[in-house]
Tab-separated table of C-alpha atoms in Angstrom:
chain	number	residue	atom	x	y	z
A	1	ALA	CA	167.887	22.336	198.794
A	2	PHE	CA	170.538	21.163	201.209
A	3	VAL	CA	171.677	22.754	204.323
A	4	CYS	CA	174.613	21.222	206.867
A	5	ILE	CA	173.634	22.254	210.500
A	6	SER	CA	176.470	21.453	213.162
A	7	GLY	CA	177.339	18.578	211.441
A	8	PHE	CA	173.915	16.905	210.371
A	9	PHE	CA	172.789	17.156	206.800
A	10	ILE	CA	169.683	18.327	206.012
A	11	LEU	CA	167.705	17.380	202.942
A	12	GLU	CA	164.454	19.392	202.346
A	13	GLN	CA	161.714	18.916	199.809
A	14	ASN	CA	159.495	21.164	198.573
A	15	GLU	CA	156.111	20.914	197.210
A	16	ASN	CA	157.945	21.350	193.502
A	17	ASN	CA	158.678	17.487	193.698
A	18	ASN	CA	154.897	16.622	194.390
A	19	SER	CA	155.924	15.614	197.925
A	20	LYS	CA	155.072	17.178	201.777
A	21	ASN	CA	157.430	19.084	203.070
A	22	SER	CA	160.066	16.581	205.196
A	23	ILE	CA	163.224	16.957	206.525
A	24	HIS	CA	165.332	14.282	207.682
A	25	GLU	CA	168.246	14.536	209.665
A	26	ILE	CA	171.254	12.673	208.356
A	27	ASP	CA	174.274	12.674	210.810
A	28	VAL	CA	177.291	11.776	208.001
A	29	ASN	CA	179.782	10.789	210.039
A	30	SER	CA	177.724	8.165	211.689
A	31	LEU	CA	177.325	6.471	207.936
A	32	ILE	CA	181.265	6.689	207.816
A	33	HIS	CA	182.366	2.898	208.510
A	34	VAL	CA	186.107	2.871	207.996
A	35	THR	CA	187.992	4.990	210.444
A	36	ASP	CA	191.392	3.249	210.846
A	37	LYS	CA	192.762	0.533	209.335
A	38	SER	CA	191.283	-2.428	211.588
A	39	SER	CA	188.214	-1.343	210.301
A	40	LYS	CA	189.205	-1.005	206.149
A	41	LEU	CA	191.052	-4.154	205.967
A	42	GLU	CA	187.938	-6.065	207.996
A	43	ILE	CA	185.287	-4.519	205.219
A	44	LYS	CA	187.798	-4.674	202.310
A	45	ASN	CA	187.722	-8.533	202.736
A	46	ASN	CA	183.932	-8.670	203.124
A	47	LEU	CA	183.724	-7.108	199.358
A	48	ILE	CA	186.287	-8.937	198.107
A	49	ASN	CA	184.703	-12.110	199.535
A	50	TYR	CA	181.112	-10.837	198.405
A	51	ILE	CA	181.849	-10.677	194.382
A	52	TRP	CA	184.631	-13.501	194.505
A	53	LYS	CA	183.483	-15.776	197.308
A	54	GLN	CA	186.768	-16.170	197.810
A	55	ASN	CA	189.145	-13.913	200.278
A	56	ASN	CA	191.115	-12.891	198.056
A	57	LEU	CA	191.504	-11.171	194.825
A	58	PRO	CA	191.472	-13.492	191.967
A	59	GLU	CA	195.400	-13.917	191.173
A	60	SER	CA	195.703	-15.286	188.450
A	61	LYS	CA	193.376	-15.609	184.831
A	62	SER	CA	194.475	-16.428	180.847
A	63	ILE	CA	194.657	-13.657	178.983
A	64	LYS	CA	194.303	-14.226	175.205
A	65	ILE	CA	196.321	-11.568	173.808
A	66	GLU	CA	197.030	-10.174	170.027
A	67	ASN	CA	199.960	-8.200	170.022
A	68	ASN	CA	200.386	-5.028	167.629
A	69	ILE	CA	197.122	-4.891	165.910
A	70	ILE	CA	195.887	-2.644	163.789
A	71	ASP	CA	192.288	-0.655	164.632
A	72	VAL	CA	192.050	1.989	162.030
A	73	ARG	CA	189.847	3.524	164.373
A	74	TYR	CA	192.905	5.051	165.827
A	75	ASN	CA	195.226	5.398	163.146
A	76	ASP	CA	195.327	8.874	163.774
A	77	LEU	CA	196.758	8.885	167.096
A	78	LYS	CA	199.240	10.499	167.724
A	79	ASN	CA	202.392	9.762	169.438
A	80	LEU	CA	200.981	5.967	169.294
A	81	ASN	CA	203.776	2.799	169.135
A	82	LYS	CA	201.202	0.288	169.401
A	83	ILE	CA	197.793	-1.342	170.240
A	84	ASP	CA	197.734	-5.021	171.991
A	85	LYS	CA	194.385	-6.297	172.247
A	86	PHE	CA	193.369	-8.568	175.950
A	87	LEU	CA	190.536	-10.251	175.844
A	88	ILE	CA	189.384	-11.308	179.227
A	89	GLU	CA	186.318	-13.995	179.330
A	90	MET	CA	184.222	-14.924	182.855
A	91	GLU	CA	181.273	-16.680	183.976
A	92	TYR	CA	177.842	-17.342	181.218
A	93	ASP	CA	180.201	-16.078	178.436
A	94	VAL	CA	180.302	-12.375	179.525
A	95	ASN	CA	184.004	-11.136	178.872
A	96	SER	CA	186.377	-7.522	178.270
A	97	ILE	CA	187.792	-6.536	175.470
A	98	VAL	CA	190.964	-4.497	176.711
A	99	TYR	CA	192.987	-2.300	174.572
A	100	HIS	CA	196.854	-1.268	175.726
A	101	PHE	CA	197.510	2.032	173.944
A	102	THR	CA	201.750	2.201	174.105
A	103	PRO	CA	203.410	5.445	173.355
A	104	LEU	CA	206.337	5.676	171.206
A	105	SER	CA	208.303	7.471	174.368
A	106	PRO	CA	207.033	5.628	178.181
A	107	ASN	CA	206.904	6.938	181.197
A	108	GLY	CA	206.753	4.125	183.413
A	109	LYS	CA	203.459	5.273	184.272
A	110	LEU	CA	199.832	3.276	183.543
A	111	ILE	CA	196.338	5.051	183.335
A	112	ILE	CA	193.405	2.924	183.502
A	113	TYR	CA	190.829	4.557	181.720
A	114	HIS	CA	187.435	3.339	182.132
A	115	GLN	CA	184.563	4.370	179.988
A	116	GLY	CA	180.701	4.305	180.996
A	117	HIS	CA	177.482	2.794	179.473
A	118	SER	CA	177.211	5.450	176.434
A	119	GLY	CA	179.295	2.656	174.609
A	120	GLY	CA	182.459	1.679	174.307
A	121	PHE	CA	186.071	3.017	175.124
A	122	PHE	CA	186.373	4.837	171.494
A	123	GLU	CA	183.717	7.343	172.917
A	124	GLY	CA	187.215	8.376	175.016
A	125	LYS	CA	189.061	8.086	172.012
A	126	ASN	CA	190.175	12.268	172.900
A	127	ILE	CA	191.154	11.217	176.701
A	128	ILE	CA	193.409	8.136	175.435
A	129	GLU	CA	194.677	11.135	173.037
A	130	PHE	CA	195.224	13.245	175.946
A	131	PHE	CA	197.713	11.250	177.877
A	132	LEU	CA	199.209	9.057	175.237
A	133	GLU	CA	200.432	12.395	174.325
A	134	LYS	CA	202.420	12.916	177.640
A	135	ASN	CA	203.741	9.497	177.090
A	136	TYR	CA	201.679	7.718	179.518
A	137	SER	CA	200.496	3.830	178.354
A	138	VAL	CA	196.573	3.440	178.602
A	139	VAL	CA	194.255	0.272	178.926
A	140	ALA	CA	191.240	0.496	178.094
A	141	PHE	CA	187.703	-1.095	179.535
A	142	SER	CA	184.343	-0.905	178.552
A	143	MET	CA	181.622	-1.513	180.812
A	144	PRO	CA	180.333	-5.101	180.315
A	145	LEU	CA	178.170	-5.862	177.336
A	146	LYS	CA	178.528	-2.270	176.139
A	147	GLY	CA	181.086	-1.372	173.764
A	148	MET	CA	182.771	-4.668	171.943
A	149	ASN	CA	182.031	-6.821	174.712
A	150	SER	CA	179.813	-9.642	174.157
A	151	GLN	CA	175.906	-9.860	175.368
A	152	PRO	CA	175.010	-13.431	175.638
A	153	VAL	CA	172.331	-15.458	175.703
A	154	VAL	CA	171.802	-16.809	179.191
A	155	ASP	CA	169.293	-20.007	180.334
A	156	LEU	CA	167.998	-19.240	183.545
A	157	SER	CA	165.173	-21.131	185.564
A	158	ASN	CA	162.158	-19.916	185.801
A	159	ILE	CA	163.005	-17.244	183.259
A	160	GLY	CA	164.035	-19.082	180.404
A	161	LYS	CA	166.697	-17.418	177.676
A	162	LEU	CA	167.312	-13.998	178.113
A	163	LYS	CA	169.593	-11.794	176.007
A	164	LEU	CA	171.846	-10.040	178.424
A	165	GLU	CA	171.851	-6.464	177.137
A	166	SER	CA	171.039	-4.171	180.086
A	167	HIS	CA	172.985	-4.052	183.441
A	168	ASN	CA	169.793	-4.593	185.065
A	169	GLN	CA	169.127	-7.500	183.846
A	170	LEU	CA	172.756	-9.312	185.604
A	171	GLU	CA	170.638	-8.919	189.347
A	172	PHE	CA	168.996	-12.255	187.616
A	173	LEU	CA	172.572	-13.998	187.753
A	174	GLU	CA	173.105	-13.009	191.545
A	175	SER	CA	173.245	-15.733	193.753
A	176	GLU	CA	174.692	-17.235	196.508
A	177	SER	CA	177.307	-18.660	194.754
A	178	PHE	CA	177.821	-15.665	192.624
A	179	SER	CA	178.064	-12.046	192.123
A	180	PRO	CA	177.493	-10.318	188.822
A	181	ILE	CA	179.745	-7.084	190.496
A	182	LYS	CA	182.567	-9.485	189.095
A	183	PHE	CA	181.795	-8.526	185.930
A	184	PHE	CA	183.209	-5.166	186.425
A	185	VAL	CA	186.060	-4.917	188.524
A	186	GLU	CA	188.020	-8.705	187.865
A	187	PRO	CA	188.860	-7.396	184.491
A	188	ILE	CA	190.821	-4.572	186.035
A	189	VAL	CA	192.534	-6.935	188.314
A	190	VAL	CA	193.022	-9.989	185.641
A	191	VAL	CA	194.860	-7.140	183.643
A	192	ILE	CA	196.877	-5.505	186.820
A	193	ASN	CA	198.200	-8.723	187.392
A	194	TYR	CA	199.138	-9.288	183.497
A	195	PHE	CA	201.358	-6.061	183.670
A	196	ASP	CA	203.041	-7.017	187.470
A	197	ASN	CA	204.049	-10.024	185.920
A	198	HIS	CA	205.267	-8.679	182.547
A	199	TYR	CA	205.918	-5.052	182.941
A	200	ASP	CA	207.712	-2.406	184.681
A	201	PHE	CA	205.002	-0.324	184.880
A	202	ASN	CA	205.854	2.175	188.569
A	203	SER	CA	202.475	3.873	188.843
A	204	TYR	CA	198.824	2.720	188.216
A	205	TYR	CA	196.295	5.125	187.901
A	206	MET	CA	192.983	5.371	186.995
A	207	VAL	CA	190.122	7.913	185.134
A	208	GLY	CA	186.518	6.797	184.562
A	209	ILE	CA	183.383	8.931	183.504
A	210	SER	CA	179.652	7.985	184.206
A	211	GLY	CA	179.875	4.067	184.774
A	212	GLY	CA	183.365	4.020	184.542
A	213	GLY	CA	183.803	6.785	187.061
A	214	TRP	CA	181.980	4.796	189.465
A	215	THR	CA	184.361	1.518	188.346
A	216	ALA	CA	187.197	4.189	189.484
A	217	THR	CA	185.538	4.659	192.999
A	218	ILE	CA	185.235	0.474	193.686
A	219	ALA	CA	187.998	-1.011	191.931
A	220	PRO	CA	190.831	1.219	193.790
A	221	ALA	CA	188.871	0.585	197.272
A	222	ILE	CA	190.027	-3.499	196.725
A	223	ASP	CA	192.833	-3.328	195.091
A	224	GLU	CA	194.941	-0.774	195.849
A	225	ARG	CA	197.551	-1.052	193.489
A	226	ILE	CA	195.552	1.451	191.878
A	227	THR	CA	197.700	4.677	193.490
A	228	GLN	CA	195.185	7.226	191.749
A	229	SER	CA	191.551	7.315	190.814
A	230	TYR	CA	189.713	10.338	189.458
A	231	SER	CA	185.968	9.806	189.183
A	232	VAL	CA	183.992	12.060	186.671
A	233	ALA	CA	180.567	12.120	187.485
A	234	GLY	CA	180.456	8.936	189.026
A	235	SER	CA	178.378	8.501	191.973
A	236	TYR	CA	176.319	10.359	194.896
A	237	PRO	CA	175.746	8.512	198.535
A	238	MET	CA	172.949	6.998	198.278
A	239	PHE	CA	170.982	9.484	200.748
A	240	LEU	CA	171.615	11.785	197.500
A	241	ARG	CA	169.950	10.306	195.110
A	242	ASN	CA	166.563	12.023	194.819
A	243	SER	CA	165.941	12.299	191.419
A	244	PRO	CA	165.452	9.925	188.803
A	245	GLU	CA	168.559	10.523	187.135
A	246	ASN	CA	170.790	9.030	190.032
A	247	VAL	CA	169.555	6.348	191.160
A	248	GLY	CA	171.582	4.303	188.564
A	249	ASP	CA	171.817	0.964	187.177
A	250	TYR	CA	171.744	-2.497	188.891
A	251	GLU	CA	175.274	-2.055	190.530
A	252	GLN	CA	174.884	1.057	191.166
A	253	HIS	CA	172.165	0.162	193.956
A	254	THR	CA	172.460	-3.239	194.419
A	255	SER	CA	171.794	-3.402	198.465
A	256	ASP	CA	173.544	-6.752	199.790
A	257	LEU	CA	176.745	-4.520	198.134
A	258	TYR	CA	176.089	-1.617	199.731
A	259	GLU	CA	175.391	-3.646	202.808
A	260	LEU	CA	179.095	-4.237	202.977
A	261	ALA	CA	180.352	-0.958	202.191
A	262	ASN	CA	178.316	2.447	201.285
A	263	TYR	CA	179.589	4.881	198.928
A	264	LEU	CA	181.132	7.012	201.657
A	265	ASP	CA	183.003	3.810	202.893
A	266	LEU	CA	184.316	3.690	199.467
A	267	TYR	CA	185.646	7.067	199.028
A	268	VAL	CA	187.674	6.674	202.227
A	269	MET	CA	189.108	3.653	201.089
A	270	ALA	CA	190.055	4.602	197.680
A	271	SER	CA	191.385	7.444	198.954
A	272	THR	CA	193.652	5.964	201.597
A	273	GLY	CA	197.447	4.178	201.961
A	274	GLN	CA	200.983	5.091	201.024
A	275	ASP	CA	200.671	7.398	198.006
A	276	ARG	CA	197.348	6.977	197.365
A	277	LYS	CA	194.503	9.746	196.313
A	278	PHE	CA	191.276	9.446	195.253
A	279	ILE	CA	189.401	12.417	193.345
A	280	GLN	CA	186.013	13.252	192.321
A	281	ILE	CA	184.817	15.362	189.265
A	282	PHE	CA	181.531	17.027	188.888
A	283	ASN	CA	180.252	18.787	185.920
A	284	LYS	CA	177.784	21.666	187.929
A	285	TYR	CA	175.846	21.480	184.407
A	286	ASP	CA	175.699	17.760	183.764
A	287	PRO	CA	172.545	16.916	181.644
A	288	CYS	CA	172.969	13.101	182.604
A	289	CYS	CA	173.720	12.555	186.697
A	290	PHE	CA	175.213	14.096	189.809
A	291	SER	CA	174.773	17.614	189.028
A	292	GLY	CA	174.774	21.187	191.099
A	293	THR	CA	176.799	21.053	194.406
A	294	ASN	CA	174.810	18.854	196.408
A	295	PHE	CA	178.503	17.099	197.383
A	296	ASP	CA	178.973	19.581	199.884
A	297	ALA	CA	177.479	17.409	202.350
A	298	TYR	CA	179.782	15.126	202.215
A	299	GLU	CA	182.787	16.178	201.231
A	300	GLU	CA	184.417	17.847	204.352
A	301	ASN	CA	183.432	14.549	205.924
A	302	ILE	CA	185.620	12.626	203.906
A	303	LYS	CA	188.129	14.673	203.965
A	304	ASN	CA	188.686	15.038	207.854
A	305	THR	CA	188.413	10.990	208.183
A	306	VAL	CA	190.904	10.427	205.866
A	307	ASN	CA	192.988	13.118	207.310
A	308	ASN	CA	192.510	11.167	210.628
A	309	MET	CA	193.729	8.002	208.857
A	310	GLU	CA	196.797	6.871	207.380
A	311	THR	CA	198.619	8.638	204.709
A	312	GLY	CA	196.179	9.756	201.791
A	313	TYR	CA	194.299	12.209	199.847
A	314	PHE	CA	190.653	12.927	199.154
A	315	ASP	CA	189.314	15.792	197.148
A	316	ILE	CA	186.492	16.917	194.891
A	317	PHE	CA	186.457	19.511	191.773
A	318	LEU	CA	183.494	21.131	190.046
A	319	ASP	CA	183.964	21.507	186.433
A	320	ASP	CA	181.708	24.470	185.545
A	321	THR	CA	183.510	25.175	182.086
A	322	HIS	CA	180.253	23.334	179.879
A	323	LYS	CA	176.920	21.869	179.889
A	324	GLU	CA	177.812	17.914	178.879
A	325	HIS	CA	178.379	14.514	180.221
A	326	ILE	CA	181.815	14.750	179.530
A	327	ILE	CA	185.655	14.381	180.988
A	328	SER	CA	186.340	18.487	179.657
A	329	GLU	CA	189.488	19.602	178.723
A	330	GLU	CA	189.124	21.412	182.116
A	331	SER	CA	189.015	18.250	184.003
A	332	LEU	CA	191.435	16.549	182.237
A	333	GLU	CA	194.076	19.390	183.145
A	334	ILE	CA	193.139	19.063	186.949
A	335	ILE	CA	194.030	15.193	186.246
A	336	ILE	CA	197.291	15.479	185.083
A	337	SER	CA	197.928	17.874	187.117
A	338	GLU	CA	197.357	16.262	190.639
A	339	MET	CA	199.051	13.547	188.861
A	340	GLU	CA	202.159	15.277	188.068
A	341	LYS	CA	202.216	16.702	191.693
């Protein structure tokens, strides 16, 4: 059970969890370190330095582009003009294959759609079609090692040859000079750089489900060119992850990252700035992860912090219309309504 008392969040465990009754008092506000522009900038710079081992976002990186490709899986998409294919290659032969879907009459706004652990972005075909029909351009990403992305074999000292198939294996690549977290966010930054130089989009929005919802949290926290982001079933703060299904893969709990910025900090960073918005959507009956209403523990704390800072907006919506791990039609209507306000 979860109870909020005088600004403190009380986590109660009962005997059904095979543990002794215990109560932990958590002062949520004390865990939020991003409270003004200065602290936000400092933590953002620390994150960039940790991920890329440099002081700035990567400015340029070659992208292999195939224009106007044919992928028969998408032949039935309505309002589709063309698909361009991007290939971003990174260290250890890890890559990111990205599709850019252009509608017949683009509205000048780009949706960055990010799929989760279930597979490639083809799993989100209905999401892509939803936005295409409303004249949004869509650039679709899969998580590292998922979908069409590579699963290379790496030869590591003291370990030997290892085929990278699981995100949890990425921790073996971590060193003082390299962070595997870049595999998750660099493709997004690189593609936005490309669009900045070759297109005239007036807005970049981001939508992600599950692990893609996690990515739709950290990416806008680091890259403020993403003005609005919508994370569906993407993350909880660590103190709420009291069930095994909510612990997540390597990227969700690697300690070096979250010592620099915890989830509460990332929520504030993704929410704040000129014309910026960050919204979390949770499926109340999600069979995978982050079900229920435990977000009550921090929702008001984040809203108050955002309201006390620069311009920005944070909110949470609960989807109780289904019992699946998806972006439902209800959630899509919420997202498009928020985008077009």
